[in-house]
Every structure is written in structure tokens, then in C-alpha cells.
DNA sequence: AGTCTAGGTCGTCACAGTTC
DNA sequence: GAACTGTGACGACCTAGACT
């Protein structure tokens, strides 16, 4: 059975952002690679784009008669829900027209592109936006999904708007939650989104309390137990749940021998499959790892020096596992884009050749009617006809390429 | 049905480069 | 200098399809 990982490729490959055409070279050539932006700055830069998307949705949708979207909050799944009654998403947002979807899709793709060029602190937001993109695309034909897309987008907007007041660790955490919320909405599961008391923001988009998503991953997993129609959503939700977002429980894993060296059939300690621990409430590192309290004398937040070698190894393996996944996904997208470029260029090439043939045919016909000294066919074939000029004139007219 | 093979996915290691 | 990220390389595993 092929593994069903999060499918980000749709949003990535469909984006028009030029950066997307060649992520690897682009990152390497412009010196961006390795330069990490602070999560707060990242989120701040993304927020306007998301806000723009949401505004576009609301504006375009204003002409339609919208259904009412109930985002109910279940206290059973979210303890914080008891303090906040069910709230309706504004009708303008709930009634997404096809044009709005197209517009949103474009903007979201751009957002996805921006997020992708950054690092792990925004990967969850990127995941959310990509899901939204594919979801918005598929939602054109289904009214209910449009409303869910609106809710999901509003959630993502809220997540993007919130980070400036959050520390970097919480930025990632809220990103995860927004991704989960978006996925829940996209998969038709109970969103459990908590609107804040502040109500509408400047853009007319309801502001959601990102902090209230604290219970999301746990019940998200519960919600998928019954059978999620969306493999993408289920997989990412599971991933989110297994990421120790709110848990620091470190699996007691003994250092295992190299998989290459291990004898066949030897039980493999699956660090990644260790059950998600759910007691941690502390901050997270930028990549979602629980931020370890500083060891005495440790100058770097989250120092692993006080951990046992086994624990350090387990963490490194887990991070590398995630990094490898990300890298492969990135590579896959890169290859896909290259293939698409090849196809596009081949199409363009054949189109231009056809155009040349047509123009040549026209010129040939014209040449038969009028006596022309020039040979336009040569020009159109890309062969540069030698102008009947002196070499002196040539030298003065064109700059020397060797200089 | 059993075997072979190609292709894909995944985890891990090693290493270079970056960040703090 | 420790911790971190990204990525190539490798081996293990799985699956689908072809072949016997």
C-alpha cells in the first residue's frame, strides 16, 4: 500500500510564482538558503497576503446570496469552548463564488510559495495553505465545501495575523493548529474553531483565537478514527498529532545499531512511530520539537547537553527523519516543475515553429506578388542575413561583445 | 501460485554549511 | 564549538506487474 503523505504538490505545482519553477537553484543561487528569518517576521510577511486572499474572497462573494456557516464549538472536544458560544462566519465569507475561488487559489499559491522558501517555522502554515488551495480548487462544485474553505481560510488568516504577539515557539504551534483546523474543515470534520470575542478584524474576517486550538491535535486524531474521507487530511493530522506539539514525553529509546548493520528481521525501533505523548505544555522549537529547559550554564535555548546520548540521538533521528521527508517532497516538486517546464517549452517551441511556417508561407505568397530584394524567410528562420554594410559601419554600430 | 524485477518510500548515516 | 538544517547515498521494505 503506498503511503499517503501530505499532498502539497498541488499548490506548489500550480502556483504561478516564478520561484516555484526551480526551488533548488533559486534557493542556492540567491543566497537565501540557510538564511532563516525570525518566525515573527515570517508570519508578519505572510499575513498581508492571507489577508488579501480573505478580502478578495469576501469582496467577490458579496454579490452572492450566502448560506450561513455555523462553526460550532464542542466543549467535549475543546474545553475552552464552554466560554464561547457558537458563532457564524459572516455570510460574505461563506459564499465563495467560483471567481473568488480562482482568485483565492492564485493568492494562496503565492502564499504557499513564500512560505515554502522559508523554513520549518512556517511549514505548518504552508501546509494549511496548500490544503486550502487544493480544497478551494475542488470546492467549486460543492457549496458546502465552499463554506468550509472560507472557514479554513479565515483560520489561516487568523494564524498568520497572530504571531506578532507570540514568541517563535508559539508561532509554530499556532501554525500547526491552523493546519489542523484547515484540514478538519477541508475534510468535512468538525472544525471546532473558537472565534475570539473581538469578533471581526479590519478586513471583515473573523478573528480566531489561535491559542484556543490547544486541544486540536488530540481530538483531531480522534475524529479521524472513524474514517476520514481525505487521506491527505488524515495523514497530516496524524503527523501533527505525533509531533510533540504539546508534549515533551521523550520515548525511552535505546541506541539502536545502524539499520544497515542490523540483521534482517531484527526488530526495528521506530522512533517516529512512538505514541504521541501529550503531557507537555511548554514551548517548542522552531521545528516543532519541544523546547527543553536550559541546562545550567547552557547558553543556548534548548540545549541538549543535559540529555542522555540516547535521548539526543532520538531527537536527532526524529529531526532528520522530518528533514528527509521535507527534502524529498521538495525534490519531487522540483522534478515535477522541471518536467512541466520541459513540456511547456516544447509546446512553445512547436507553436513558434508553426508560426514561423505560417509567416513564411504568407511572405512567400507576398514575394511572388511583389519583387522584393530581401529574403524574409532567412530572417524568420533565425538566420541572420548579412547586411550590406561596410565593416567600419558595423564596428561603429554594435558594441564589441568582447569588451 | 510462486518468483523476479523495477520502482517507490522510508529511515538512517555522513557530511557540508549555517546559526547562535 | 555545539546544535542545527539540507541533502546525497545507502539499504530495507513494499507493491505492482510480468513471467514461469
Short mmCIF file of N, CA and C in Angstrom, two decimals, chain A residues 7-17 20-21 109 112 116 130 329 332-338 340 344:
data_model
loop_
_atom_site.label_atom_id
_atom_site.label_comp_id
_atom_site.label_asym_id
_atom_site.label_seq_id
_atom_site.Cartn_x
_atom_site.Cartn_y
_atom_site.Cartn_z
N UNK A 7 -0.21 15.84 0.70
CA UNK A 7 -0.02 16.19 -0.70
C UNK A 7 0.07 17.69 -0.85
N UNK A 8 1.27 18.20 -0.93
CA UNK A 8 1.46 19.62 -1.09
C UNK A 8 1.69 19.97 -2.55
N UNK A 9 1.79 18.97 -3.34
CA UNK A 9 2.24 19.23 -4.70
C UNK A 9 1.26 20.05 -5.50
N UNK A 10 0.01 19.91 -5.20
CA UNK A 10 -0.97 20.64 -5.99
C UNK A 10 -0.71 22.13 -5.91
N UNK A 11 -0.67 22.60 -4.68
CA UNK A 11 -0.49 24.04 -4.51
C UNK A 11 0.86 24.48 -5.05
N UNK A 12 1.84 23.64 -4.89
CA UNK A 12 3.16 24.03 -5.32
C UNK A 12 3.27 24.05 -6.83
N UNK A 13 2.77 23.02 -7.44
CA UNK A 13 2.96 22.93 -8.88
C UNK A 13 2.03 23.85 -9.64
N UNK A 14 0.96 24.22 -9.01
CA UNK A 14 0.01 25.04 -9.74
C UNK A 14 0.27 26.53 -9.57
N UNK A 15 1.19 26.83 -8.70
CA UNK A 15 1.45 28.23 -8.46
C UNK A 15 2.14 28.88 -9.65
N UNK A 16 1.89 30.15 -9.78
CA UNK A 16 2.48 30.87 -10.90
C UNK A 16 3.75 31.60 -10.49
N UNK A 17 4.03 31.53 -9.23
CA UNK A 17 5.20 32.23 -8.73
C UNK A 17 6.45 31.72 -9.44
N UNK A 20 8.80 29.17 -7.97
CA UNK A 20 8.43 27.77 -7.90
C UNK A 20 9.02 26.94 -9.01
N UNK A 21 9.38 27.56 -10.06
CA UNK A 21 9.82 26.79 -11.20
C UNK A 21 11.13 26.07 -10.92
N UNK A 109 -1.61 30.29 -3.65
CA UNK A 109 -0.42 29.71 -4.27
C UNK A 109 0.79 30.60 -4.05
N UNK A 112 1.77 30.16 -0.55
CA UNK A 112 2.46 28.88 -0.39
C UNK A 112 3.91 29.01 -0.85
N UNK A 116 7.09 28.45 1.44
CA UNK A 116 7.97 27.32 1.13
C UNK A 116 9.43 27.73 1.13
N UNK A 130 -1.64 25.06 1.44
CA UNK A 130 -1.67 24.17 0.29
C UNK A 130 -2.93 23.32 0.30
N UNK A 329 10.16 15.72 -0.58
CA UNK A 329 8.99 16.40 -1.12
C UNK A 329 9.41 17.57 -2.00
N UNK A 332 10.84 16.33 -5.17
CA UNK A 332 9.80 15.83 -6.06
C UNK A 332 9.12 17.00 -6.79
N UNK A 333 8.84 18.02 -6.03
CA UNK A 333 8.21 19.20 -6.63
C UNK A 333 9.14 19.82 -7.66
N UNK A 334 10.41 19.84 -7.31
CA UNK A 334 11.39 20.41 -8.22
C UNK A 334 11.43 19.64 -9.52
N UNK A 335 11.46 18.33 -9.42
CA UNK A 335 11.49 17.49 -10.62
C UNK A 335 10.21 17.68 -11.42
N UNK A 336 9.10 17.70 -10.70
CA UNK A 336 7.82 17.89 -11.39
C UNK A 336 7.80 19.21 -12.16
N UNK A 337 8.31 20.23 -11.52
CA UNK A 337 8.33 21.52 -12.18
C UNK A 337 9.26 21.53 -13.38
N UNK A 338 10.37 20.84 -13.24
CA UNK A 338 11.29 20.77 -14.37
C UNK A 338 10.61 20.06 -15.55
N UNK A 340 7.50 19.87 -16.08
CA UNK A 340 6.46 20.75 -16.62
C UNK A 340 7.08 21.83 -17.51
N UNK A 344 6.21 22.56 -21.29
CA UNK A 344 5.77 23.89 -21.72
C UNK A 344 6.68 24.45 -22.82
#
